[in-house]
Amino acid sequence: MALPQTPDSNPIDYIDDEDFISLEIPLEMAGERLDKVLAGSLPDYSRNRLKAWVEAGAVMVDGKVTKARYLLRGGESIKVFPQEMPEQFAFSPENIPLDVVYEDEDIIVVNKPPGLVVHPAAGNWSGTLLNGLLFHYPELKMLPRAGIVHRLDKDTSGLMVVARTSQAQTSLVRQLQDRTVGRRYLAWVWGDAPSQGKVLASVGRDQRDRLKMAAGSPQGKPAATLFRRLAKGLVKESPVTLLECRLETGRTHQIRVHLESLGFPLVGDPVYRKKTPGVAKDIQFSHQALHAFALSLQHPVKNELMTWFRLPPQDILDLLPQLEMSEEVLPKEAVVLASIQNESQA
């Protein structure tokens, strides 16, 4: 196959500084599919990327847009207009408002709202917490993952810590590995949950649905979730329970998967819904009712215990009357922080 050519036949990537690549199809390639020929001619681009360009109309065969499976006759002229892919902007700063609970020279603690993705990935290459952090704290571009050391699901709200230096990042990662970072969640679940309990079940990719996680997966990693009941509610005839959950590990979707495995799916969870009662459709709430309300850790430089507390976001507070609960059932900041202090000294 001919290389991209300039009018004077010197092979280069682009022609006359215009933003396209030119290819001439030899006659002996008659009968070959367009996508196959492009992949063989432009090895610097992935097959998926080239296919996406064809489907977006960014590849023209003799001046016409066609399909990836188009069979070439040989002798055609092809122009490929490279498109900027969304992942190219994944680590771009964006002016996204952040609810910063605490910051110093070493760490930042943010209260993440529901709906905000933490880290860019397929389907969410922009508009993430990482993009916002890079805007407000440009120095984070020097750190892996912009200083992010743990995550919350997109629709889970609450407290997260971010490192501002490599020293702080190393310390926080070690604390997470040693399970000394205290993370407490509020979870509203369907069912009459017991007063307390502990779930010990591995969490791994669901073999039947790769978009989900599963408890007890043979390929999963060990996971442990502690819980205790804070209050009971009711929706018509269906009981609801408010639980405080504590993580001993931090697996993807851990709380959601563990509680569903006990028969207590989270209110509003669109994915993990086994044993969700029919009255759930009467609840005006669009995501899992899960909030990381308390965070504790040893400051990576000051070496002192630090704690933070935040009540759930307004949409969860607005949900409470539908569950026949009041804000009085929520933990009190002074009590929670005192409990954390006492546990650290025990």
Coordinates of C-alpha atoms in Angstrom, one line a residue:
M1 CA 0.0 0.0 0.0
A2 CA 1.2 3.5 -0.8
L3 CA 2.2 5.7 2.0
P4 CA 0.6 9.1 2.5
Q5 CA 2.0 11.3 -0.3
T6 CA 2.6 15.0 -0.8
P7 CA 2.2 16.5 -4.3
D8 CA 6.0 16.0 -4.8
S9 CA 5.7 12.3 -3.8
N10 CA 7.7 12.7 -0.5
P11 CA 6.0 10.4 2.1
I12 CA 4.8 12.3 5.2
D13 CA 1.8 12.1 7.5
Y14 CA -0.1 15.1 6.3
I15 CA -0.6 16.9 3.0
D16 CA 0.1 20.6 2.5
D17 CA -0.5 21.1 6.3
E18 CA -4.2 20.2 5.9
D19 CA -5.6 18.0 8.5
F20 CA -6.0 14.7 6.6
I21 CA -4.0 11.6 5.6
S22 CA -4.1 10.6 1.9
L23 CA -3.9 7.0 0.8
E24 CA -3.9 5.5 -2.7
I25 CA -5.3 2.0 -2.9
P26 CA -3.4 -0.4 -5.2
L27 CA -5.4 -2.4 -7.8
E28 CA -4.3 -5.7 -6.2
M29 CA -6.3 -4.8 -3.0
A30 CA -9.6 -5.1 -4.8
G31 CA -12.1 -6.9 -2.7
E32 CA -10.6 -6.0 0.7
R33 CA -12.7 -4.3 3.3
L34 CA -12.1 -0.7 4.0
D35 CA -11.6 -1.2 7.8
K36 CA -9.0 -3.9 7.2
V37 CA -7.0 -1.8 4.7
L38 CA -7.0 1.2 7.0
A39 CA -5.8 -0.9 9.9
G40 CA -2.9 -2.3 7.8
S41 CA -2.0 1.1 6.4
L42 CA -2.2 3.2 9.6
P43 CA -0.7 1.0 12.4
D44 CA -0.2 4.0 14.6
Y45 CA -4.0 4.1 15.2
S46 CA -6.1 1.3 16.8
R47 CA -8.7 -0.6 14.8
N48 CA -11.4 0.7 17.1
R49 CA -10.3 4.3 16.6
L50 CA -10.2 3.9 12.8
K51 CA -13.6 2.3 12.8
A52 CA -15.0 5.2 14.9
W53 CA -13.6 7.7 12.4
V54 CA -15.3 5.8 9.5
E55 CA -18.6 5.7 11.3
A56 CA -18.3 9.4 12.1
G57 CA -17.9 10.2 8.4
A58 CA -14.2 11.2 8.8
V59 CA -13.0 8.8 6.1
M60 CA -13.8 9.5 2.5
V61 CA -13.4 7.1 -0.5
D62 CA -13.2 8.9 -3.7
G63 CA -14.8 11.9 -2.0
K64 CA -17.7 9.9 -0.5
V65 CA -18.4 8.7 3.0
T66 CA -18.9 5.0 3.3
K67 CA -19.1 2.1 5.7
A68 CA -16.3 0.3 7.5
R69 CA -17.2 -3.0 5.7
Y70 CA -17.2 -1.4 2.3
L71 CA -15.4 -3.6 -0.3
L72 CA -12.7 -1.7 -2.2
R73 CA -12.3 -2.0 -6.0
G74 CA -8.7 -0.9 -6.1
G75 CA -7.4 2.4 -7.4
E76 CA -9.5 4.5 -5.0
S77 CA -8.2 7.6 -3.3
I78 CA -8.9 7.7 0.5
K79 CA -8.7 10.7 2.8
V80 CA -8.7 10.1 6.5
F81 CA -9.4 13.1 8.7
P82 CA -8.0 12.3 12.2
Q83 CA -10.4 13.1 15.0
E84 CA -9.4 14.1 18.5
M85 CA -10.5 11.3 20.8
P86 CA -12.2 12.1 24.1
E87 CA -9.5 10.4 26.1
Q88 CA -7.0 13.0 24.8
F89 CA -8.7 15.5 27.1
A90 CA -9.2 13.2 30.1
F91 CA -6.5 15.0 32.1
S92 CA -7.5 18.5 31.1
P93 CA -8.4 21.1 33.8
E94 CA -12.1 22.0 34.0
N95 CA -13.7 24.6 36.1
I96 CA -15.9 22.3 38.1
P97 CA -17.0 23.6 41.5
L98 CA -15.7 21.6 44.4
D99 CA -17.0 21.4 48.0
V100 CA -13.6 21.5 49.8
V101 CA -14.0 20.6 53.4
Y102 CA -10.4 20.9 54.4
E103 CA -7.1 21.7 52.7
D104 CA -3.4 22.3 53.7
E105 CA -0.1 21.9 51.9
D106 CA -0.4 18.1 52.0
I107 CA -4.0 17.0 51.5
I108 CA -7.4 18.1 50.3
V109 CA -10.7 16.7 51.6
V110 CA -13.7 17.1 49.3
N111 CA -17.4 16.4 49.8
K112 CA -18.3 14.7 46.5
P113 CA -21.9 15.3 45.2
P114 CA -23.9 12.5 43.7
G115 CA -23.6 12.4 39.9
L116 CA -19.9 13.3 39.8
V117 CA -17.5 10.7 38.4
V118 CA -14.2 10.6 40.3
H119 CA -11.8 9.6 37.5
P120 CA -12.0 9.7 33.7
A121 CA -12.8 6.4 31.9
A122 CA -14.8 5.2 29.0
G123 CA -18.1 7.0 28.8
N124 CA -16.9 9.8 31.1
W125 CA -13.7 11.3 29.6
S126 CA -14.4 14.7 31.0
G127 CA -16.4 16.5 33.7
T128 CA -14.9 14.4 36.5
L129 CA -13.6 15.2 40.0
L130 CA -10.0 14.8 38.6
N131 CA -10.7 17.4 35.9
G132 CA -11.9 19.8 38.6
L133 CA -8.9 19.1 40.9
L134 CA -6.5 19.9 38.1
F135 CA -8.2 23.3 37.5
H136 CA -8.2 24.3 41.2
Y137 CA -4.9 22.7 42.1
P138 CA -2.7 22.8 38.9
E139 CA 0.2 21.2 40.8
L140 CA -1.7 17.9 41.0
K141 CA -0.8 17.3 37.3
M142 CA 2.6 16.1 38.7
L143 CA 1.0 13.3 40.7
P144 CA -0.4 9.9 39.5
R145 CA -4.2 10.2 39.2
A146 CA -3.9 13.8 40.3
G147 CA -3.4 12.7 43.9
I148 CA -6.6 10.6 44.0
V149 CA -6.1 7.6 46.3
H150 CA -9.6 6.1 46.6
R151 CA -12.9 6.5 44.9
L152 CA -16.6 6.7 45.4
D153 CA -19.2 5.5 42.8
K154 CA -20.6 8.2 40.5
D155 CA -23.9 8.4 42.4
T156 CA -22.5 7.9 45.9
S157 CA -21.9 11.1 47.7
G158 CA -19.5 12.0 50.5
L159 CA -16.0 12.6 51.8
M160 CA -12.8 11.8 49.9
V161 CA -9.2 12.6 50.6
V162 CA -6.7 13.7 47.9
A163 CA -3.0 14.0 48.2
R164 CA -1.1 17.1 47.2
T165 CA 2.4 15.7 47.4
S166 CA 4.1 12.4 46.5
Q167 CA 4.9 12.0 50.2
A168 CA 1.3 12.4 51.2
Q169 CA 0.1 10.1 48.4
T170 CA 2.5 7.3 49.5
S171 CA 1.3 7.7 53.2
L172 CA -2.4 7.7 52.3
V173 CA -2.0 4.6 50.0
R174 CA -0.2 2.8 52.8
Q175 CA -2.9 3.7 55.3
L176 CA -5.6 2.4 52.9
Q177 CA -3.6 -0.8 52.4
D178 CA -3.2 -1.2 56.2
R179 CA -7.0 -0.5 56.7
T180 CA -6.4 2.4 59.1
V181 CA -8.4 4.9 57.1
G182 CA -11.8 5.2 58.8
R183 CA -14.7 5.4 56.3
R184 CA -18.3 5.5 57.5
Y185 CA -21.3 5.4 55.3
L186 CA -25.0 5.9 55.6
A187 CA -27.0 3.4 53.6
W188 CA -30.8 3.3 53.3
V189 CA -31.8 -0.3 52.4
W190 CA -35.0 -2.2 51.7
G191 CA -35.9 -4.7 54.3
D192 CA -35.8 -5.1 58.1
A193 CA -32.1 -5.4 58.6
P194 CA -30.7 -6.8 61.9
S195 CA -29.3 -4.5 64.6
Q196 CA -25.7 -5.3 63.5
G197 CA -23.6 -7.6 61.4
K198 CA -20.6 -8.2 59.3
V199 CA -20.4 -9.3 55.7
L200 CA -17.3 -11.4 54.8
A201 CA -17.6 -12.2 51.1
S202 CA -15.2 -11.7 48.2
V203 CA -16.1 -9.1 45.6
G204 CA -15.3 -9.6 41.9
R205 CA -16.6 -9.2 38.4
D206 CA -19.9 -10.8 37.8
Q207 CA -19.3 -13.7 35.3
R208 CA -22.8 -13.3 33.8
D209 CA -22.8 -9.5 33.6
R210 CA -19.4 -7.9 33.2
L211 CA -20.8 -4.5 34.1
K212 CA -21.7 -5.7 37.6
M213 CA -19.8 -6.9 40.6
A214 CA -20.8 -10.0 42.6
A215 CA -20.4 -11.2 46.2
G216 CA -18.7 -14.6 46.7
S217 CA -17.0 -14.5 43.2
P218 CA -14.3 -17.2 43.0
Q219 CA -12.1 -14.7 41.2
G220 CA -12.9 -11.9 43.6
K221 CA -10.8 -10.2 46.3
P222 CA -11.5 -10.6 50.0
A223 CA -13.9 -7.9 51.3
A224 CA -15.4 -7.1 54.7
T225 CA -18.3 -4.7 55.6
L226 CA -19.5 -3.9 59.1
F227 CA -22.9 -2.5 59.6
R228 CA -25.3 -1.4 62.4
R229 CA -28.9 -0.3 62.4
L230 CA -29.6 3.3 63.1
A231 CA -33.3 3.6 62.4
K232 CA -36.3 2.0 60.7
G233 CA -38.8 3.4 58.3
L234 CA -41.7 2.2 56.1
V235 CA -43.0 2.7 52.6
K236 CA -46.6 1.5 52.6
E237 CA -46.1 -2.1 53.8
S238 CA -42.4 -2.4 53.0
P239 CA -39.8 -1.8 55.7
V240 CA -36.8 0.3 55.2
T241 CA -33.6 0.4 57.4
L242 CA -31.0 3.1 57.8
L243 CA -27.6 1.5 58.4
E244 CA -24.2 2.8 59.3
C245 CA -21.6 0.9 57.3
R246 CA -17.8 0.7 57.9
L247 CA -15.4 -0.6 55.3
E248 CA -12.5 -2.8 56.2
T249 CA -11.7 -3.1 52.5
G250 CA -12.5 -0.9 49.6
R251 CA -13.7 -3.0 46.6
T252 CA -15.7 -1.7 43.7
H253 CA -19.4 -1.4 44.7
Q254 CA -18.6 -3.2 47.9
I255 CA -21.4 -1.9 50.1
R256 CA -24.0 -2.2 47.4
V257 CA -23.0 -5.8 46.5
H258 CA -22.6 -6.9 50.1
L259 CA -26.0 -5.6 51.3
E260 CA -27.8 -6.9 48.3
S261 CA -26.3 -10.4 49.0
L262 CA -28.0 -10.3 52.4
G263 CA -31.3 -9.4 50.8
F264 CA -31.1 -5.7 51.6
P265 CA -30.6 -3.7 48.4
L266 CA -30.1 0.0 48.6
V267 CA -33.0 2.3 48.1
G268 CA -32.7 3.8 44.6
D269 CA -30.0 1.5 43.4
P270 CA -30.5 1.0 39.6
V271 CA -28.2 -2.0 39.3
Y272 CA -28.2 -4.2 42.5
R273 CA -32.0 -4.7 42.9
K274 CA -32.6 -8.3 44.1
K275 CA -35.5 -8.3 46.6
T276 CA -36.4 -4.7 45.9
P277 CA -40.1 -4.4 46.6
G278 CA -42.7 -3.2 44.1
V279 CA -43.3 -0.1 46.1
A280 CA -39.8 1.1 45.1
K281 CA -41.4 2.6 42.0
D282 CA -43.3 5.0 44.2
I283 CA -40.1 6.5 45.6
Q284 CA -39.0 9.7 43.9
F285 CA -35.2 9.0 44.0
S286 CA -32.9 8.3 41.1
H287 CA -29.7 6.8 42.6
Q288 CA -28.5 4.6 45.4
A289 CA -29.1 6.2 48.8
L290 CA -25.5 5.9 50.0
H291 CA -23.4 8.7 51.5
A292 CA -19.8 8.6 53.0
F293 CA -20.5 10.8 56.0
A294 CA -17.3 10.4 58.1
L295 CA -13.6 10.1 57.3
S296 CA -10.7 9.7 59.6
L297 CA -6.9 9.2 59.0
Q298 CA -3.5 10.0 60.2
H299 CA -2.2 13.2 58.7
P300 CA 0.7 12.2 56.4
V301 CA 3.0 14.9 57.7
K302 CA 1.6 16.1 61.0
N303 CA 1.1 12.5 62.1
E304 CA -2.1 13.3 64.0
L305 CA -5.5 11.8 63.8
M306 CA -7.9 14.0 61.7
T307 CA -11.6 13.5 61.3
W308 CA -14.3 15.1 59.1
F309 CA -18.1 14.8 59.1
R310 CA -20.7 15.8 56.5
L311 CA -24.5 15.3 56.4
P312 CA -26.1 13.7 53.3
P313 CA -26.9 15.9 50.3
Q314 CA -30.2 17.6 50.0
D315 CA -31.7 15.0 47.7
I316 CA -31.3 12.3 50.4
L317 CA -32.7 14.7 53.0
D318 CA -35.7 15.2 50.8
L319 CA -36.1 11.4 50.5
L320 CA -36.5 10.9 54.3
P321 CA -40.2 11.9 54.6
Q322 CA -41.0 9.3 51.8
L323 CA -39.4 6.7 54.1
E324 CA -41.2 7.9 57.2
M325 CA -38.0 9.1 58.7
S326 CA -36.9 12.5 60.0
E327 CA -33.5 14.1 60.1
E328 CA -33.4 13.3 63.8
V329 CA -32.3 9.7 62.9
L330 CA -29.1 10.9 61.3
P331 CA -25.8 10.6 63.3
K332 CA -24.8 13.7 65.3
E333 CA -21.4 15.2 64.3
A334 CA -20.1 15.6 67.9
V335 CA -21.0 12.0 68.8
V336 CA -19.4 10.5 65.7
L337 CA -16.2 12.5 66.0
A338 CA -15.9 11.6 69.7
S339 CA -16.5 7.9 68.9
I340 CA -13.7 8.0 66.3
Q341 CA -11.3 9.6 68.8
N342 CA -12.1 7.0 71.5
E343 CA -11.6 4.2 69.0
S344 CA -8.2 5.5 68.0
Q345 CA -7.1 5.7 71.6
A346 CA -8.3 2.2 72.5

